[in-house]
Amino acid sequence: MILDSVGMFDAAAAFPEQLARALDVSRRAVDGAVLPQHEDIANIVLVGAGAAGQAGALVLEAVGPTIPVPIVVHRGYGVPNFVDESTLVVAISFDGETSETLEAAQDAFVDGATVVCVSGGGELQTWALANDLVHLPVMPDAPVERAAIGSLAVPVLVLLDRVGMYPGAEAWIDAAIAQATVRRNELITESNFARRLARQLGRAFPIIYGGNGPGGTAAEFWKAQFNQNAKVAAFSNQVPELTHDEIAGWGQDGDVTRQIFQVFMLRHDFEHPQVSSRLAAVEEVLVEVVGAVYVVEAAGDGLLAQLFDLELIGQFVSLHAAVEQSIDPGPVPIVSEIASRVGDS
């Protein structure tokens, strides 16, 4: 009997439907909104913490190759000093109660930026409506924020499409839905590879590496999923950066590291050729100093589909890792405890 008090496995299995519903709802919400003109936007700031920040990072990687203006993800309080009346700020929060995001949105508004809020209600929505700002809903299709990456990211993608910054977003989201459906159907079978990976991981600590940009973003997502679902310390990094520093740390203590670490290498079809070569070289080094190296290949039509594909796989691997240790993947009381200790919401 699987211990899953809030339905994390069901949420992961419903990921294609989560994407589809988010697209439908976001399309209708954006169509009725008054938005800035393309030529009036000089830069874009995506504000969010936790899974909302990860959604922002996913959006940045998906639109980065084609977007005509600078775009950054901001995950803390306040906003960067460059924010002004030519900035589009998108404040993202699963429940609308994230204090960092609310403060950043309010500061951006004072600085004259165009602020669009994306949330499942809460104080962020209340504040947005009180100030006649555009608010896009995050649908309640997941029990917790970290299971809602589609509900958080899709409204932002649709918004960027409508302001001329990510043309064709709906087609790319449709491609992501198609791949998520294929992958979901594979991962809900009795003997799926996510379960096998979790069993092979056992009680080792997972390290997740990916190629610079998309692969690194997916690696960070996997890390957070392991942290919160399996309640295990996990670590992530990306190539080429880790080949300039972290790789040197694997040169000693192989007799120890082989016992406690296993590595997941996340690969996709949009890697820079040099990144691909470096990932292969890193794999050759690691097989000598860690317990195992697993290569996980993304699939799907387009960069967005492959990003979501890797992140869906990460959800399932981390959930099965929780099962292997008889851990309930849903509750993360330490997160609330830290917030209460500092008087935060």
XYZ file of C-alpha atoms in Angstrom:
345
model
C 0.000 0.000 0.000
C 1.530 3.313 -1.123
C 1.567 6.091 1.469
C 0.380 9.162 -0.462
C -1.886 11.282 1.717
C -2.461 14.171 -0.701
C -2.508 12.321 -4.035
C 0.900 13.174 -5.487
C 0.920 10.156 -7.815
C -2.530 11.059 -9.138
C -1.377 14.629 -9.755
C 1.676 13.458 -11.691
C -0.455 11.064 -13.742
C -2.827 13.921 -14.604
C -0.044 16.190 -15.875
C -1.158 16.191 -19.550
C -4.647 17.225 -18.475
C -3.136 19.890 -16.220
C -1.344 21.383 -19.217
C -4.459 21.228 -21.393
C -6.695 22.887 -18.824
C -4.126 25.592 -18.120
C -3.940 26.351 -21.836
C -7.711 26.589 -22.197
C -8.209 28.779 -19.122
C -5.210 31.000 -19.871
C -6.273 31.529 -23.468
C -9.674 32.805 -22.371
C -8.263 34.935 -19.552
C -5.654 36.611 -21.743
C -8.087 37.235 -24.596
C -10.122 39.504 -22.328
C -7.169 41.373 -20.841
C -5.705 44.777 -21.670
C -2.013 44.103 -22.256
C 0.974 46.279 -23.182
C 2.051 46.576 -26.789
C 5.083 44.636 -27.937
C 7.014 47.825 -28.695
C 6.404 49.193 -25.188
C 8.214 46.304 -23.472
C 11.978 46.729 -23.113
C 12.583 43.882 -20.668
C 10.714 41.207 -18.723
C 11.049 40.021 -15.128
C 9.409 36.770 -14.013
C 8.955 36.822 -10.238
C 8.393 33.666 -8.213
C 9.742 31.512 -5.392
C 9.864 27.741 -5.041
C 7.968 25.943 -7.790
C 6.767 29.293 -9.156
C 10.388 30.314 -9.593
C 11.078 26.988 -11.288
C 8.141 27.658 -13.620
C 9.709 31.014 -14.420
C 13.023 29.308 -15.154
C 11.293 26.839 -17.472
C 9.595 29.707 -19.312
C 12.891 31.554 -19.634
C 14.581 28.533 -21.215
C 11.654 27.861 -23.552
C 11.421 31.412 -24.881
C 15.083 32.367 -24.533
C 16.254 31.315 -28.015
C 13.734 33.582 -29.769
C 12.546 36.330 -27.405
C 13.617 39.789 -28.655
C 14.124 41.473 -25.250
C 16.047 40.588 -22.081
C 14.171 38.300 -19.681
C 15.221 37.301 -16.166
C 13.821 35.271 -13.285
C 13.764 36.962 -9.866
C 13.215 34.720 -6.830
C 13.474 37.063 -3.882
C 12.121 40.185 -2.260
C 12.110 43.527 -4.071
C 12.937 43.859 -7.757
C 16.089 44.601 -9.772
C 17.046 48.263 -10.024
C 16.482 48.371 -13.789
C 12.722 47.813 -13.435
C 10.805 50.836 -14.734
C 7.817 51.785 -16.881
C 9.207 49.793 -19.826
C 9.351 46.536 -17.823
C 6.771 43.758 -17.923
C 6.761 42.052 -14.526
C 4.930 38.731 -14.188
C 4.360 37.781 -10.545
C 3.715 34.037 -10.150
C 2.416 32.324 -7.008
C 0.566 29.030 -6.614
C -1.705 30.209 -3.808
C -1.172 33.953 -4.050
C 0.301 34.107 -0.554
C 4.049 34.047 -1.282
C 5.473 36.990 0.624
C 8.544 37.462 -1.579
C 6.423 37.576 -4.718
C 3.808 39.912 -3.287
C 6.448 42.379 -2.114
C 8.260 42.230 -5.459
C 5.025 42.841 -7.383
C 4.178 45.822 -5.206
C 7.664 47.292 -5.573
C 7.508 46.863 -9.355
C 4.135 48.606 -9.431
C 5.583 51.558 -7.511
C 8.465 51.662 -10.001
C 5.974 52.085 -12.846
C 6.253 48.623 -14.381
C 3.365 46.821 -16.029
C 2.552 44.065 -13.535
C 0.608 40.931 -14.451
C -0.239 38.548 -11.610
C -0.565 34.774 -11.996
C -1.969 32.960 -8.970
C -4.585 30.651 -7.553
C -6.281 33.477 -5.696
C -4.897 34.713 -2.399
C -3.542 38.101 -1.465
C -1.797 38.505 -4.819
C -5.105 38.294 -6.693
C -6.819 40.605 -4.197
C -4.063 43.181 -4.594
C -4.067 42.862 -8.394
C -7.814 43.397 -8.690
C -7.727 46.322 -6.244
C -5.209 48.026 -8.527
C -6.942 47.109 -11.818
C -4.096 44.827 -12.861
C -4.367 41.803 -15.123
C -4.722 38.574 -13.144
C -4.397 35.136 -14.759
C -5.697 32.166 -12.746
C -3.685 29.163 -11.636
C -6.145 26.295 -11.670
C -6.361 24.035 -8.586
C -5.316 20.930 -10.492
C -2.565 19.854 -8.093
C -2.551 19.293 -4.333
C 0.676 21.242 -3.770
C 2.720 23.845 -5.609
C 5.528 21.552 -6.744
C 3.016 19.341 -8.592
C 1.638 22.343 -10.503
C 4.516 23.251 -12.824
C 2.187 23.196 -15.840
C -0.498 25.297 -14.174
C 2.160 27.845 -13.209
C 4.114 28.015 -16.470
C 1.413 27.836 -19.143
C -0.328 31.143 -18.258
C 3.015 32.928 -18.596
C 3.725 31.306 -21.962
C 0.290 32.289 -23.273
C 0.767 35.832 -21.967
C 4.121 36.155 -23.731
C 2.507 34.905 -26.928
C -0.204 37.550 -26.730
C 2.279 40.404 -26.262
C 4.297 39.193 -29.251
C 7.244 37.781 -27.337
C 6.688 34.048 -27.911
C 4.737 33.550 -31.151
C 3.231 30.110 -31.630
C 3.082 29.324 -27.918
C -0.164 27.391 -28.204
C 1.269 25.045 -30.824
C 4.325 24.371 -28.658
C 2.104 23.742 -25.635
C -0.002 21.336 -27.704
C 3.204 19.486 -28.611
C 4.104 19.351 -24.920
C 0.676 17.923 -24.090
C 1.121 15.234 -26.735
C 4.525 14.193 -25.374
C 3.339 14.365 -21.756
C 0.507 12.002 -22.649
C 2.916 9.498 -24.185
C 5.297 9.748 -21.242
C 2.537 9.549 -18.632
C 1.154 6.399 -20.228
C 4.628 4.893 -20.018
C 5.242 5.950 -16.415
C 1.994 4.616 -14.960
C 2.742 1.040 -16.021
C 3.655 -1.466 -13.321
C 7.304 -1.914 -14.322
C 8.223 1.566 -15.549
C 11.745 2.926 -15.708
C 11.119 5.662 -13.093
C 10.361 2.990 -10.512
C 13.445 1.015 -11.551
C 15.652 4.096 -11.210
C 14.270 4.804 -7.739
C 14.906 1.227 -6.629
C 18.455 1.331 -7.952
C 19.041 4.653 -6.189
C 18.080 3.111 -2.855
C 19.438 5.201 0.008
C 22.139 6.917 -2.043
C 22.097 10.678 -2.479
C 21.058 11.791 -5.981
C 23.100 14.281 -7.971
C 21.462 15.617 -11.122
C 23.424 17.148 -13.996
C 22.137 18.713 -17.207
C 23.332 20.775 -20.119
C 23.559 24.534 -19.671
C 20.155 26.206 -19.819
C 17.344 23.707 -20.392
C 19.139 20.701 -18.946
C 20.329 22.678 -15.954
C 16.827 23.989 -15.308
C 15.420 20.460 -15.432
C 18.210 19.290 -13.105
C 17.272 21.963 -10.571
C 13.645 20.831 -10.795
C 14.638 17.195 -10.160
C 16.682 18.283 -7.145
C 13.709 20.093 -5.619
C 11.419 17.134 -6.308
C 13.823 14.775 -4.536
C 14.141 17.235 -1.635
C 10.414 17.639 -1.104
C 8.911 14.347 -2.250
C 11.544 11.877 -1.054
C 12.842 14.108 1.781
C 16.422 13.433 0.717
C 19.380 15.742 0.267
C 19.954 16.129 -3.474
C 22.250 18.309 -5.544
C 22.221 19.702 -9.071
C 24.542 21.496 -11.442
C 24.995 22.079 -15.138
C 27.560 21.779 -17.900
C 29.702 23.619 -18.885
C 29.908 25.409 -15.518
C 30.597 22.285 -13.457
C 33.504 21.369 -15.740
C 35.277 24.499 -14.500
C 34.964 23.772 -10.785
C 32.784 20.979 -9.356
C 34.385 18.259 -11.453
C 37.633 18.802 -9.524
C 35.873 17.705 -6.350
C 35.469 14.185 -7.683
C 39.216 13.580 -7.843
C 39.790 12.178 -4.335
C 37.645 9.994 -2.021
C 36.244 7.639 -4.671
C 35.951 4.841 -2.116
C 33.505 7.040 -0.172
C 31.634 8.748 -3.013
C 30.940 5.427 -4.735
C 28.963 4.341 -1.692
C 26.803 7.424 -1.167
C 26.230 9.193 -4.507
C 24.494 8.292 -7.759
C 24.187 10.639 -10.729
C 21.358 11.329 -13.162
C 22.434 12.928 -16.460
C 19.551 14.746 -18.161
C 19.926 14.992 -21.937
C 17.859 16.696 -24.636
C 18.042 17.388 -28.359
C 18.851 21.100 -28.060
C 22.265 20.916 -26.410
C 25.101 23.002 -27.796
C 27.588 20.615 -29.481
C 30.301 21.507 -26.981
C 27.892 20.932 -24.101
C 27.096 17.483 -25.485
C 30.798 16.665 -25.686
C 31.415 17.899 -22.160
C 28.478 15.920 -20.768
C 29.909 12.767 -22.330
C 33.332 13.526 -20.845
C 31.817 14.163 -17.409
C 29.988 10.841 -17.594
C 33.274 9.050 -18.316
C 34.839 10.618 -15.222
C 31.880 9.972 -12.937
C 31.483 6.253 -13.617
C 34.754 5.763 -11.734
C 33.783 7.714 -8.612
C 30.020 7.316 -7.994
C 27.780 4.328 -7.447
C 26.004 4.643 -10.789
C 25.356 7.064 -13.637
C 21.922 7.046 -15.279
C 21.314 8.890 -18.549
C 17.747 10.158 -18.975
C 16.824 11.257 -22.505
C 14.078 13.784 -23.220
C 11.607 13.278 -26.053
C 9.039 15.438 -27.771
C 8.590 17.953 -30.566
C 10.319 21.165 -29.564
C 12.269 22.519 -26.629
C 9.202 23.189 -24.469
C 7.943 19.622 -24.861
C 11.338 18.222 -23.901
C 11.605 20.490 -20.854
C 8.210 19.376 -19.574
C 9.109 15.774 -20.442
C 12.231 15.800 -18.287
C 10.367 17.436 -15.432
C 7.529 14.903 -15.565
C 10.061 12.072 -15.401
C 11.657 13.780 -12.411
C 8.332 13.908 -10.610
C 7.805 10.172 -11.006
C 11.359 9.159 -10.082
C 11.224 11.233 -6.893
C 7.782 9.890 -5.969
C 8.966 6.316 -6.375
C 12.058 7.191 -4.328
C 9.690 8.233 -1.539
C 7.827 4.932 -1.831
C 11.081 2.976 -1.623
C 11.763 4.582 1.765
C 8.123 4.366 2.990
C 7.868 8.161 2.992
C 4.677 10.134 2.347
C 5.669 12.439 -0.544
C 3.043 15.085 0.163
C 3.667 16.875 3.469
C 6.804 19.012 3.903
C 6.367 20.386 7.431
C 9.877 21.821 7.610
C 9.001 24.404 4.936
C 6.102 25.734 7.008
C 8.218 25.560 10.146
C 10.936 27.762 8.653
C 8.328 30.277 7.485
C 6.722 30.396 10.918
C 10.078 30.876 12.631
C 10.689 34.071 10.661
C 7.095 35.267 10.831
C 6.543 34.715 7.105
C 3.495 33.360 5.314
